[in-house]
XYZ file of C-alpha atoms in Angstrom:
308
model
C 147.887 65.843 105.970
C 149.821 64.836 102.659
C 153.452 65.910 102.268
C 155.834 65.927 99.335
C 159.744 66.248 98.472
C 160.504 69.347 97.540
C 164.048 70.942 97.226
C 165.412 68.261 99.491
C 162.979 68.810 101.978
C 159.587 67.191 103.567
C 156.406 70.265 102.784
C 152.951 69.531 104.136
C 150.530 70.841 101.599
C 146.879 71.127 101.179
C 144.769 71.613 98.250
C 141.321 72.928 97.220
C 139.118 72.794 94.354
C 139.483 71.332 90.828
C 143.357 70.651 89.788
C 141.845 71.293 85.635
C 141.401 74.819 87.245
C 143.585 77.925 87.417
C 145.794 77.231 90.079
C 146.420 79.715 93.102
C 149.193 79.261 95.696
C 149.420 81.419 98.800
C 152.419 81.592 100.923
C 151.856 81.900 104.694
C 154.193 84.458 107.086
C 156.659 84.599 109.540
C 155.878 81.446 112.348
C 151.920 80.605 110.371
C 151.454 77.790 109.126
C 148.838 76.736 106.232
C 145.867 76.753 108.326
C 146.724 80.834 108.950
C 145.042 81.109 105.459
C 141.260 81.412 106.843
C 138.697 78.714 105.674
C 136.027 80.955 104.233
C 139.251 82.859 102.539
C 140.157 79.535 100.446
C 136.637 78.397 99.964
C 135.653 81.777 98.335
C 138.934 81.469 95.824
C 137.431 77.993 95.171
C 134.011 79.595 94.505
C 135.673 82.038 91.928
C 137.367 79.154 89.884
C 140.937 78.300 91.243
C 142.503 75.630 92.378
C 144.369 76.675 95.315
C 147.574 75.288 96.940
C 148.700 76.126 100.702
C 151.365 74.338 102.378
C 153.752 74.730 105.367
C 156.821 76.867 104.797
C 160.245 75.284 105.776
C 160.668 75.014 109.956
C 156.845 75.876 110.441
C 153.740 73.446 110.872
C 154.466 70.033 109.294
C 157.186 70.298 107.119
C 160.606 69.875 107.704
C 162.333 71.760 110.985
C 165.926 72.506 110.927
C 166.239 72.186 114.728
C 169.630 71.320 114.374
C 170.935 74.455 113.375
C 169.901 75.804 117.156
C 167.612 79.009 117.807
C 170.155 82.056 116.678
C 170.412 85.181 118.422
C 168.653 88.214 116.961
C 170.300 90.495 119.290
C 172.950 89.407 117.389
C 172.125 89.513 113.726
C 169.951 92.640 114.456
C 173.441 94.128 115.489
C 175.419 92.549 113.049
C 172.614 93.673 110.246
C 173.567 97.628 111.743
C 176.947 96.769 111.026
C 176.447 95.858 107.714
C 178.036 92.416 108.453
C 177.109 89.377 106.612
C 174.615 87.145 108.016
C 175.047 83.386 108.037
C 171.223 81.876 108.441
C 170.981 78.284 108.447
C 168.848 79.349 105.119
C 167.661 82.308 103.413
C 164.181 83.112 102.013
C 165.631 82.271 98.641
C 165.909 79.273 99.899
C 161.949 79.618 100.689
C 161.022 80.629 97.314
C 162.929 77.709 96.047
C 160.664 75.537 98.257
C 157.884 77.302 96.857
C 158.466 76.539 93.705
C 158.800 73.060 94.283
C 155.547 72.790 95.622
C 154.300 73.873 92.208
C 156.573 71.792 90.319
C 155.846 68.093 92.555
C 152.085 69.055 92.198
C 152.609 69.044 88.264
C 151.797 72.735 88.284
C 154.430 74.611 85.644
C 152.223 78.477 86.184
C 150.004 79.615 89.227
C 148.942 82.949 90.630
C 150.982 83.594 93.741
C 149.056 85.011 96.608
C 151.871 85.684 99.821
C 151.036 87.644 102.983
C 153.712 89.688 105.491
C 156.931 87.150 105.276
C 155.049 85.001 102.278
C 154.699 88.252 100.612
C 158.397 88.108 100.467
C 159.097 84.904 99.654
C 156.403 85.352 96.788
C 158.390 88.827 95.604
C 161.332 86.703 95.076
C 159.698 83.461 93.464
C 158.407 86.019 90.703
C 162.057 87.834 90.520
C 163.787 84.563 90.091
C 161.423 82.279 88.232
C 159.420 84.558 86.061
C 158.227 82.125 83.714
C 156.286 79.944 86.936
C 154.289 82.944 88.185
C 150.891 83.801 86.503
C 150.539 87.089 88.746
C 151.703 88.426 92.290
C 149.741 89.241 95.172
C 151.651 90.910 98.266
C 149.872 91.635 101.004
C 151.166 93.349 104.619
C 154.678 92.795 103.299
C 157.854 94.889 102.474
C 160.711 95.565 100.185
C 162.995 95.245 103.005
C 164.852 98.755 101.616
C 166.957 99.980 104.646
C 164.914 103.547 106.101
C 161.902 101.754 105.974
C 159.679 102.666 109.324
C 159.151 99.314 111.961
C 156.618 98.165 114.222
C 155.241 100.866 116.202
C 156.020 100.814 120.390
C 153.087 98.597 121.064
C 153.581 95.963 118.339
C 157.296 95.782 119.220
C 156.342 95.552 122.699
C 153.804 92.732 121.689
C 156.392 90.798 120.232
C 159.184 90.875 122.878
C 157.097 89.873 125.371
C 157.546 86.142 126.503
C 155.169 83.487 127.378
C 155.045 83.204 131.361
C 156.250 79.689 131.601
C 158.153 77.686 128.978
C 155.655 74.430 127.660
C 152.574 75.351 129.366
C 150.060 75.718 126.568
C 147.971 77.997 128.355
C 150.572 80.669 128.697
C 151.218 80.116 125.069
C 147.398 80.477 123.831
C 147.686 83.896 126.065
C 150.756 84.998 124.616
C 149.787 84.377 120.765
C 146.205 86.234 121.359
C 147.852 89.111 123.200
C 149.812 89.485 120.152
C 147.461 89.157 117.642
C 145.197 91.596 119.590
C 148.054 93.968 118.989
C 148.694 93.784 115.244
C 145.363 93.317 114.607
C 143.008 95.941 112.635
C 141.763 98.457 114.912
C 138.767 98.857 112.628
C 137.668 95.061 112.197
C 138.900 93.589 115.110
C 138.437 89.946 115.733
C 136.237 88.746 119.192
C 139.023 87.199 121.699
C 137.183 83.952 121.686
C 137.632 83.339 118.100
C 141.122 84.380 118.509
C 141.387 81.645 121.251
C 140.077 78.624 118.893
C 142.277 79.743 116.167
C 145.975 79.586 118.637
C 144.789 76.894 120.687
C 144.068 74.723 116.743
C 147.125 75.680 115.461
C 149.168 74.959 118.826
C 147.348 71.471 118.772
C 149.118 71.016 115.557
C 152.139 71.997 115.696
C 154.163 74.869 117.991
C 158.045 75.180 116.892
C 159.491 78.604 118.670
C 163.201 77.839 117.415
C 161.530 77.785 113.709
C 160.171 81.244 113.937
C 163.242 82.546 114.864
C 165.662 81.239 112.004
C 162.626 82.071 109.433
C 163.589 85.911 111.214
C 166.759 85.843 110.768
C 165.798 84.544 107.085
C 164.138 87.521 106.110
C 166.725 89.229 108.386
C 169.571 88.270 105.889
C 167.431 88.670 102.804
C 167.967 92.577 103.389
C 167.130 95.181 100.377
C 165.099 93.312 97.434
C 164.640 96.239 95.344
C 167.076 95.259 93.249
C 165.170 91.884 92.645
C 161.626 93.712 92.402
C 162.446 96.407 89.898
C 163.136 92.915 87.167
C 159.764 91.327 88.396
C 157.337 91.114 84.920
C 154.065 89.283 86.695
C 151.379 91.651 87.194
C 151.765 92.692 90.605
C 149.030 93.818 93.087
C 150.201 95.147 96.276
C 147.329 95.221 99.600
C 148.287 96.665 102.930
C 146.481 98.096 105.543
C 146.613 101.913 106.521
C 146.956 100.791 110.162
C 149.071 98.054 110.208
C 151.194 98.587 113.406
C 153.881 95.419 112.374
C 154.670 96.297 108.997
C 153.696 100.114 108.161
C 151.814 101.143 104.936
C 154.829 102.977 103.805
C 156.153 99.664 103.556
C 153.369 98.622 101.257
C 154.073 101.822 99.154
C 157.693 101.099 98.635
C 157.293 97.467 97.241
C 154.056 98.626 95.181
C 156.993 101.707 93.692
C 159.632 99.116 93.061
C 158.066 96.947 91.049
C 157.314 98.235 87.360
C 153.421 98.726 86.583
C 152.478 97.104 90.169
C 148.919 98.401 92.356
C 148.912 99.702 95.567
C 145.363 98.923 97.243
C 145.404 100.555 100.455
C 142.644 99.390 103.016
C 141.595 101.757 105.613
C 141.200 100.442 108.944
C 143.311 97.103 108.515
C 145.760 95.518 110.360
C 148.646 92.900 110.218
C 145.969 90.276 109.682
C 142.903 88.791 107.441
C 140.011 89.714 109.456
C 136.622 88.216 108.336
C 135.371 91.336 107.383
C 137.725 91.779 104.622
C 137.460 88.389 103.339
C 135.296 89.568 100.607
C 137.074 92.659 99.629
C 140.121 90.935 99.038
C 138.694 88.172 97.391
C 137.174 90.501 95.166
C 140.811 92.143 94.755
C 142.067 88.979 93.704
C 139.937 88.264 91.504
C 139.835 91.349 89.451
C 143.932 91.507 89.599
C 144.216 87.230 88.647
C 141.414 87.835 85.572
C 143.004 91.198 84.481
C 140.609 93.341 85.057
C 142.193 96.162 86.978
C 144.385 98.342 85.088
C 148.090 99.038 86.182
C 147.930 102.486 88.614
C 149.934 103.733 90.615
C 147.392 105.506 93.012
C 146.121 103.614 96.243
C 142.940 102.634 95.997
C 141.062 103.131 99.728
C 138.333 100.760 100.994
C 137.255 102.965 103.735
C 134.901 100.981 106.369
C 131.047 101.524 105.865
């Protein structure tokens, strides 16, 4: 896997399709690294004429950890964050965006369509606040503003994510663990067959597992707080996508960030999840498409895909 220097830090990257092409760079989520971004997902953006760009965010898959800052405690900060007292991460998602944007700038790449999902969604909101003149267009899907009222994971999803792996370094417990939760966020309406589920943990595992670097990229977006403020400058055309049953990150989180950002889309997918299931691939490929080429008009009103 090739690697770069970027913003004083190591960033495994990955690239796809012709570099004379349109270039596309999607930002992975909380704990995912680039391989989250399915296959057929990147080979269909490919098909439609980019040149597409993943790579590992900071503390995640290859790239650089920050192990010695320790694992904080999100008792704490969630406490702390009720309190309205400052946070001190060992870096913020600006700092994210920055890395982001270095990507684009060691690749050679001065504009690219910006494609970010749940956490990447976030840091993707902010590259397009901060460096307006980098980012052809903004895609955020399953993500937030981070505006304080905003409805959380339901019962089952928080559940999902508290819950521990039985026994600290066995891999088995781990593969469990990561499928139970992804069986929880999932989309109720396209769910994905446990055994696939199973290949995709057990391949990302085999490649790299860092618990500590999940945690400070919470405590990241933690810190980050309200970004309406930041979305209400953004000028990229802006597409929002979220999923009417997302369980992790609710639609009305989806609404708010498509509201705060001037002239943005709200596509609202019935039946979806906190995921990419393979039976949306399409769909939002199409979405992407149509919002990278200009072809869907600004609107304010979701649009529903309702399953067939």
């Amino acid at each position: 896997m090739p690697s770069l220097n970027a913003n004083g830090i190591r960033i495994a990257f990955d690239t796809a399709g012709d570099p004379k092409s349109v270039p596309l760079l999607l930002v992975s989520g909380l704990g995912l690294q680039l391989t989250a971004w399915p296959d057929e997902f990147v080979e269909g953006l490919v098909e439609l004429g980019f040149y597409v760009i993943r790579f590992d965010n900071r503390d995640s898959g290859l790239s650089t950890k920050f192990e010695h800052a320790g694992t904080p405690s999100l008792g704490l900060a969630w406490l702390k964050s009720l309190l309205r007292i400052p946070l001190k991460p060992p870096y913020r998602l600006e700092d994210m965006a920055d890395d982001a944007i270095g990507v684009l700038s060691a690749l050679g790449v001065a504009r690219a369509h910006v494609v970010g999902m749940s956490m990447g969604g976030m840091v993707g909101q902010l590259m397009a606040a901060k460096y307006p003149s980098r980012v052809l267009s903004l895609t955020s899907i399953m993500s937030s503003s981070g505006r304080r009222g905003l409805p959380g994971p339901t019962q089952a999803a928080r559940r999902a994510l508290l819950r521990r792996p039985r026994g600290a370094g066995d891999i088995d417990a781990a593969i469990d663990y990561n499928v139970q939760l992804l069986q929880a966020i999932g989309s109720p309406a396209y769910p994905t067959p446990e055994k696939h589920l199973r290949r995709r943990v057990a391949r990302a595992l085999r490649r790299n597992c860092c618990p500590g670097g999940v945690v400070r990229q919470m405590l990241a977006v933690t810190a980050c707080g309200d970004r309406t403020p930041q979305l209400q400058t953004i000028v990229a055309p802006t597409l929002v996508i979220h999923g009417a049953a997302d369980p992790l990150v609710p639609l009305a989180c989806g609404v708010d960030t498509a509201q705060a950002i001037p002239g943005a889309r709200l596509e609202v997918i019935e039946g979806m999840g906190h995921d990419l299931p393979s039976q949306l691939l399409e769909r939002l490929l199409a979405l992407i498409d149509a919002h990278a080429h200009g072809k869907m008009a600004p609107d304010s009103t979701p649009r529903l895909f309702v399953k067939q």
